[in-house]
Every structure is written in structure tokens, then in C-alpha cells.
């Protein structure tokens, strides 16, 4: 499990192994998530910031990602784990 909270700081999470849950809450900080998965159960919310995803399918019951931001941007890039 990975959790982060920030008011104005930005955060980059570069994961090298699959995860069970990621939770991030920011006011104006940007969040970048790079993860070795191809499916996740995601709830991504932003009042005025952009949300961009690449390579991820949203599947209920998969590893959880919860991100809330007021005006920060979110970039989430997923690639399948290598076997």
C-alpha cells in the first residue's frame, strides 16, 4: 500500500512491482503514477486539473487507485508487468 498527502508539493510514484492500493490527496500538487499493471480499480477526481491515463483498463476488484486533487494534474501510465 502506498499513500501520500500534499498541499502544494508534486509527487511521482514509480512502482517496480504490482501493488494492492495507492491513495493520493493533493490540493494543487501534481501526481504522476507509473505502475507495472494493465488493469486497476481506479477513482480519479480533479476539480480543475487535467487527468491523463495511458495503458490502463479500469476493472472493478483489481488493485485500487484513489486520487483526489483540487487543481493538481494527474498522469497515470501503466505497462504490464514483465514475466
mmCIF file of N, CA and C in Angstrom:
data_model
loop_
_atom_site.group_PDB
_atom_site.id
_atom_site.type_symbol
_atom_site.label_atom_id
_atom_site.label_comp_id
_atom_site.label_asym_id
_atom_site.label_seq_id
_atom_site.Cartn_x
_atom_site.Cartn_y
_atom_site.Cartn_z
ATOM 1 N N UNK A 1 0.835 -1.178 0.000
ATOM 2 C CA UNK A 1 0.000 0.000 0.000
ATOM 3 C C UNK A 1 0.878 1.239 0.000
ATOM 4 N N UNK A 2 0.478 2.239 -0.783
ATOM 5 C CA UNK A 2 1.206 3.495 -0.870
ATOM 6 C C UNK A 2 0.209 4.626 -0.680
ATOM 7 N N UNK A 3 0.565 5.578 0.181
ATOM 8 C CA UNK A 3 -0.336 6.685 0.470
ATOM 9 C C UNK A 3 0.451 7.984 0.501
ATOM 10 N N UNK A 4 -0.120 9.062 -0.076
ATOM 11 C CA UNK A 4 0.530 10.364 0.005
ATOM 12 C C UNK A 4 -0.500 11.466 0.126
ATOM 13 N N UNK A 5 -0.101 12.519 0.844
ATOM 14 C CA UNK A 5 -0.936 13.697 1.020
ATOM 15 C C UNK A 5 -0.047 14.917 0.860
ATOM 16 N N UNK A 6 -0.518 15.931 0.106
ATOM 17 C CA UNK A 6 0.277 17.128 -0.124
ATOM 18 C C UNK A 6 -0.643 18.317 -0.352
ATOM 19 N N UNK A 7 -0.182 19.490 0.090
ATOM 20 C CA UNK A 7 -0.934 20.719 -0.183
ATOM 21 C C UNK A 7 -0.496 21.298 -1.532
ATOM 22 N N UNK A 8 0.803 21.624 -1.672
ATOM 23 C CA UNK A 8 1.276 22.215 -2.922
ATOM 24 C C UNK A 8 2.406 21.421 -3.570
ATOM 25 N N UNK A 9 2.917 20.423 -2.915
ATOM 26 C CA UNK A 9 4.020 19.644 -3.487
ATOM 27 C C UNK A 9 3.539 18.632 -4.503
ATOM 28 N N UNK A 10 4.356 18.392 -5.506
ATOM 29 C CA UNK A 10 4.064 17.376 -6.514
ATOM 30 C C UNK A 10 4.732 16.070 -6.123
ATOM 31 N N UNK A 11 4.201 14.966 -6.618
ATOM 32 C CA UNK A 11 4.756 13.654 -6.270
ATOM 33 C C UNK A 11 4.769 12.761 -7.497
ATOM 34 N N UNK A 12 5.849 11.977 -7.618
ATOM 35 C CA UNK A 12 5.950 10.972 -8.666
ATOM 36 C C UNK A 12 6.144 9.617 -8.004
ATOM 37 N N UNK A 13 5.274 8.679 -8.328
ATOM 38 C CA UNK A 13 5.374 7.313 -7.823
ATOM 39 C C UNK A 13 5.757 6.417 -8.993
ATOM 40 N N UNK A 14 6.961 5.865 -8.960
ATOM 41 C CA UNK A 14 7.402 4.935 -9.978
ATOM 42 C C UNK A 14 7.524 3.570 -9.324
ATOM 43 N N UNK A 15 6.554 2.723 -9.582
ATOM 44 C CA UNK A 15 6.496 1.409 -8.939
ATOM 45 C C UNK A 15 7.161 0.369 -9.833
ATOM 46 N N UNK A 16 7.886 -0.550 -9.208
ATOM 47 C CA UNK A 16 8.562 -1.597 -9.961
ATOM 48 C C UNK A 16 7.870 -2.947 -9.817
ATOM 49 N N UNK A 17 6.906 -3.029 -8.892
ATOM 50 C CA UNK A 17 6.154 -4.265 -8.684
ATOM 51 C C UNK A 17 4.673 -3.927 -8.566
ATOM 52 N N UNK A 18 3.794 -4.876 -8.875
ATOM 53 C CA UNK A 18 2.360 -4.632 -8.702
ATOM 54 C C UNK A 18 2.046 -4.247 -7.259
ATOM 55 N N UNK A 19 0.955 -3.555 -7.064
ATOM 56 C CA UNK A 19 0.566 -3.014 -5.765
ATOM 57 C C UNK A 19 -0.855 -3.451 -5.424
ATOM 58 N N UNK A 20 -1.244 -3.258 -4.162
ATOM 59 C CA UNK A 20 -2.624 -3.534 -3.761
ATOM 60 C C UNK A 20 -3.464 -2.274 -3.751
ATOM 61 N N UNK A 21 -2.850 -1.141 -3.292
ATOM 62 C CA UNK A 21 -3.623 0.097 -3.207
ATOM 63 C C UNK A 21 -2.706 1.312 -3.218
ATOM 64 N N UNK A 22 -3.122 2.336 -3.966
ATOM 65 C CA UNK A 22 -2.462 3.643 -3.969
ATOM 66 C C UNK A 22 -3.529 4.673 -3.642
ATOM 67 N N UNK A 23 -3.229 5.555 -2.685
ATOM 68 C CA UNK A 23 -4.125 6.642 -2.317
ATOM 69 C C UNK A 23 -3.333 7.940 -2.338
ATOM 70 N N UNK A 24 -3.828 8.949 -3.036
ATOM 71 C CA UNK A 24 -3.150 10.243 -3.090
ATOM 72 C C UNK A 24 -4.179 11.357 -2.976
ATOM 73 N N UNK A 25 -3.860 12.353 -2.152
ATOM 74 C CA UNK A 25 -4.720 13.516 -1.966
ATOM 75 C C UNK A 25 -3.861 14.770 -2.021
ATOM 76 N N UNK A 26 -4.178 15.695 -2.940
ATOM 77 C CA UNK A 26 -3.437 16.943 -3.038
ATOM 78 C C UNK A 26 -4.410 18.097 -3.240
ATOM 79 N N UNK A 27 -3.920 19.309 -2.956
ATOM 80 C CA UNK A 27 -4.713 20.499 -3.254
ATOM 81 C C UNK A 27 -4.279 21.050 -4.608
ATOM 82 N N UNK A 28 -3.007 21.475 -4.718
ATOM 83 C CA UNK A 28 -2.520 21.984 -6.003
ATOM 84 C C UNK A 28 -1.341 21.177 -6.536
ATOM 85 N N UNK A 29 -0.904 20.185 -5.834
ATOM 86 C CA UNK A 29 0.232 19.389 -6.289
ATOM 87 C C UNK A 29 -0.157 18.395 -7.365
ATOM 88 N N UNK A 30 0.737 18.190 -8.316
ATOM 89 C CA UNK A 30 0.523 17.209 -9.386
ATOM 90 C C UNK A 30 0.919 15.819 -8.896
ATOM 91 N N UNK A 31 0.286 14.800 -9.452
ATOM 92 C CA UNK A 31 0.586 13.410 -9.109
ATOM 93 C C UNK A 31 0.895 12.655 -10.397
ATOM 94 N N UNK A 32 2.039 11.976 -10.423
ATOM 95 C CA UNK A 32 2.419 11.133 -11.549
ATOM 96 C C UNK A 32 2.576 9.715 -11.011
ATOM 97 N N UNK A 33 1.871 8.766 -11.608
ATOM 98 C CA UNK A 33 1.950 7.365 -11.198
ATOM 99 C C UNK A 33 2.382 6.543 -12.404
ATOM 100 N N UNK A 34 3.446 5.764 -12.222
ATOM 101 C CA UNK A 34 3.910 4.817 -13.237
ATOM 102 C C UNK A 34 3.900 3.450 -12.574
ATOM 103 N N UNK A 35 3.124 2.517 -13.124
ATOM 104 C CA UNK A 35 2.944 1.230 -12.458
ATOM 105 C C UNK A 35 2.994 0.073 -13.441
ATOM 106 N N UNK A 36 3.538 -1.082 -12.993
ATOM 107 C CA UNK A 36 3.648 -2.255 -13.863
ATOM 108 C C UNK A 36 2.392 -3.128 -13.825
ATOM 109 N N UNK A 37 1.259 -2.553 -14.165
ATOM 110 C CA UNK A 37 -0.004 -3.287 -14.215
ATOM 111 C C UNK A 37 -0.749 -2.886 -15.481
ATOM 112 N N UNK A 38 -1.703 -3.702 -15.899
ATOM 113 C CA UNK A 38 -2.500 -3.311 -17.055
ATOM 114 C C UNK A 38 -3.975 -3.130 -16.713
ATOM 115 N N UNK A 39 -4.360 -3.469 -15.472
ATOM 116 C CA UNK A 39 -5.724 -3.210 -15.002
ATOM 117 C C UNK A 39 -5.657 -2.660 -13.585
ATOM 118 N N UNK A 40 -6.632 -1.819 -13.245
ATOM 119 C CA UNK A 40 -6.748 -1.334 -11.871
ATOM 120 C C UNK A 40 -8.185 -0.896 -11.635
ATOM 121 N N UNK A 41 -8.541 -0.795 -10.373
ATOM 122 C CA UNK A 41 -9.842 -0.289 -9.942
ATOM 123 C C UNK A 41 -9.589 1.157 -9.537
ATOM 124 N N UNK A 42 -9.836 2.099 -10.440
ATOM 125 C CA UNK A 42 -9.426 3.489 -10.230
ATOM 126 C C UNK A 42 -10.598 4.435 -10.055
ATOM 127 N N UNK A 43 -10.411 5.368 -9.125
ATOM 128 C CA UNK A 43 -11.283 6.529 -8.975
ATOM 129 C C UNK A 43 -10.348 7.727 -8.978
ATOM 130 N N UNK A 44 -10.418 8.531 -10.033
ATOM 131 C CA UNK A 44 -9.519 9.665 -10.236
ATOM 132 C C UNK A 44 -10.374 10.925 -10.299
ATOM 133 N N UNK A 45 -10.164 11.847 -9.339
ATOM 134 C CA UNK A 45 -11.003 13.043 -9.276
ATOM 135 C C UNK A 45 -10.156 14.302 -9.235
ATOM 136 N N UNK A 46 -10.559 15.303 -10.030
ATOM 137 C CA UNK A 46 -9.917 16.612 -10.014
ATOM 138 C C UNK A 46 -10.981 17.661 -10.296
ATOM 139 N N UNK A 47 -10.961 18.753 -9.519
ATOM 140 C CA UNK A 47 -11.923 19.819 -9.739
ATOM 141 C C UNK A 47 -11.573 20.584 -11.013
ATOM 142 N N UNK A 48 -10.300 21.017 -11.134
ATOM 143 C CA UNK A 48 -9.939 21.789 -12.320
ATOM 144 C C UNK A 48 -8.641 21.319 -12.997
ATOM 145 N N UNK A 49 -7.950 20.354 -12.447
ATOM 146 C CA UNK A 49 -6.729 19.852 -13.079
ATOM 147 C C UNK A 49 -7.040 18.784 -14.115
ATOM 148 N N UNK A 50 -6.091 18.539 -15.003
ATOM 149 C CA UNK A 50 -6.259 17.509 -16.037
ATOM 150 C C UNK A 50 -5.968 16.128 -15.473
ATOM 151 N N UNK A 51 -6.661 15.147 -16.031
ATOM 152 C CA UNK A 51 -6.409 13.742 -15.709
ATOM 153 C C UNK A 51 -6.066 13.044 -17.013
ATOM 154 N N UNK A 52 -4.865 12.416 -17.048
ATOM 155 C CA UNK A 52 -4.436 11.693 -18.246
ATOM 156 C C UNK A 52 -4.047 10.272 -17.840
ATOM 157 N N UNK A 53 -4.509 9.306 -18.618
ATOM 158 C CA UNK A 53 -4.133 7.917 -18.374
ATOM 159 C C UNK A 53 -3.620 7.308 -19.670
ATOM 160 N N UNK A 54 -2.756 6.301 -19.504
ATOM 161 C CA UNK A 54 -2.216 5.606 -20.665
ATOM 162 C C UNK A 54 -1.972 4.147 -20.292
ATOM 163 N N UNK A 55 -2.510 3.243 -21.100
ATOM 164 C CA UNK A 55 -2.226 1.826 -20.927
ATOM 165 C C UNK A 55 -2.945 1.147 -19.788
ATOM 166 N N UNK A 56 -4.021 1.733 -19.279
ATOM 167 C CA UNK A 56 -4.710 1.127 -18.142
ATOM 168 C C UNK A 56 -6.177 0.843 -18.490
ATOM 169 N N UNK A 57 -6.650 -0.291 -18.022
ATOM 170 C CA UNK A 57 -8.066 -0.635 -18.120
ATOM 171 C C UNK A 57 -8.641 -0.608 -16.711
ATOM 172 N N UNK A 58 -9.819 -0.028 -16.564
ATOM 173 C CA UNK A 58 -10.465 0.071 -15.257
ATOM 174 C C UNK A 58 -11.310 -1.181 -15.058
ATOM 175 N N UNK A 59 -10.984 -1.949 -14.011
ATOM 176 C CA UNK A 59 -11.674 -3.206 -13.729
ATOM 177 C C UNK A 59 -12.000 -3.247 -12.231
ATOM 178 N N UNK A 60 -13.268 -3.372 -11.906
ATOM 179 C CA UNK A 60 -13.672 -3.448 -10.503
ATOM 180 C C UNK A 60 -13.046 -4.672 -9.836
ATOM 181 N N UNK A 61 -12.503 -4.469 -8.646
ATOM 182 C CA UNK A 61 -11.911 -5.569 -7.893
ATOM 183 C C UNK A 61 -10.416 -5.739 -8.111
ATOM 184 N N UNK A 62 -9.834 -5.012 -9.074
ATOM 185 C CA UNK A 62 -8.382 -5.078 -9.311
ATOM 186 C C UNK A 62 -7.675 -4.210 -8.267
ATOM 187 N N UNK A 63 -6.366 -4.068 -8.383
ATOM 188 C CA UNK A 63 -5.605 -3.213 -7.471
ATOM 189 C C UNK A 63 -6.215 -1.808 -7.482
ATOM 190 N N UNK A 64 -6.329 -1.208 -6.299
ATOM 191 C CA UNK A 64 -7.046 0.065 -6.165
ATOM 192 C C UNK A 64 -6.129 1.278 -6.325
ATOM 193 N N UNK A 65 -6.655 2.283 -7.033
ATOM 194 C CA UNK A 65 -6.006 3.594 -7.129
ATOM 195 C C UNK A 65 -7.073 4.633 -6.821
ATOM 196 N N UNK A 66 -6.802 5.475 -5.817
ATOM 197 C CA UNK A 66 -7.723 6.548 -5.439
ATOM 198 C C UNK A 66 -6.929 7.843 -5.403
ATOM 199 N N UNK A 67 -7.262 8.787 -6.295
ATOM 200 C CA UNK A 67 -6.561 10.066 -6.334
ATOM 201 C C UNK A 67 -7.600 11.184 -6.321
ATOM 202 N N UNK A 68 -7.409 12.130 -5.408
ATOM 203 C CA UNK A 68 -8.258 13.314 -5.309
ATOM 204 C C UNK A 68 -7.361 14.540 -5.334
ATOM 205 N N UNK A 69 -7.687 15.511 -6.198
ATOM 206 C CA UNK A 69 -6.952 16.765 -6.231
ATOM 207 C C UNK A 69 -7.912 17.887 -6.568
ATOM 208 N N UNK A 70 -7.606 19.090 -6.078
ATOM 209 C CA UNK A 70 -8.450 20.236 -6.375
ATOM 210 C C UNK A 70 -8.043 20.832 -7.722
ATOM 211 N N UNK A 71 -6.781 21.280 -7.827
ATOM 212 C CA UNK A 71 -6.340 21.855 -9.097
ATOM 213 C C UNK A 71 -5.041 21.227 -9.602
ATOM 214 N N UNK A 72 -4.585 20.186 -8.966
ATOM 215 C CA UNK A 72 -3.400 19.484 -9.452
ATOM 216 C C UNK A 72 -3.744 18.598 -10.643
ATOM 217 N N UNK A 73 -2.731 18.240 -11.399
ATOM 218 C CA UNK A 73 -2.924 17.346 -12.538
ATOM 219 C C UNK A 73 -2.517 15.931 -12.157
ATOM 220 N N UNK A 74 -3.105 14.965 -12.829
ATOM 221 C CA UNK A 74 -2.791 13.562 -12.595
ATOM 222 C C UNK A 74 -2.397 12.904 -13.906
ATOM 223 N N UNK A 75 -1.253 12.244 -13.903
ATOM 224 C CA UNK A 75 -0.810 11.426 -15.035
ATOM 225 C C UNK A 75 -0.619 10.008 -14.523
ATOM 226 N N UNK A 76 -1.292 9.045 -15.132
ATOM 227 C CA UNK A 76 -1.148 7.646 -14.739
ATOM 228 C C UNK A 76 -0.787 6.834 -15.966
ATOM 229 N N UNK A 77 0.379 6.188 -15.922
ATOM 230 C CA UNK A 77 0.855 5.362 -17.023
ATOM 231 C C UNK A 77 1.075 3.955 -16.509
ATOM 232 N N UNK A 78 0.472 2.992 -17.168
ATOM 233 C CA UNK A 78 0.595 1.601 -16.750
ATOM 234 C C UNK A 78 1.133 0.762 -17.902
ATOM 235 N N UNK A 79 2.006 -0.173 -17.547
ATOM 236 C CA UNK A 79 2.526 -1.127 -18.506
ATOM 237 C C UNK A 79 2.463 -2.493 -17.853
ATOM 238 N N UNK A 80 2.106 -3.540 -18.588
ATOM 239 C CA UNK A 80 2.030 -4.872 -17.991
ATOM 240 C C UNK A 80 3.357 -5.281 -17.358
ATOM 241 N N UNK A 81 3.264 -5.961 -16.230
ATOM 242 C CA UNK A 81 4.473 -6.453 -15.564
ATOM 243 C C UNK A 81 5.149 -7.487 -16.452
ATOM 244 N N UNK A 82 6.468 -7.436 -16.475
ATOM 245 C CA UNK A 82 7.216 -8.431 -17.259
ATOM 246 C C UNK A 82 7.269 -9.730 -16.484
ATOM 247 N N UNK A 83 7.136 -10.822 -17.185
ATOM 248 C CA UNK A 83 7.160 -12.150 -16.518
ATOM 249 C C UNK A 83 8.457 -12.834 -16.760
#
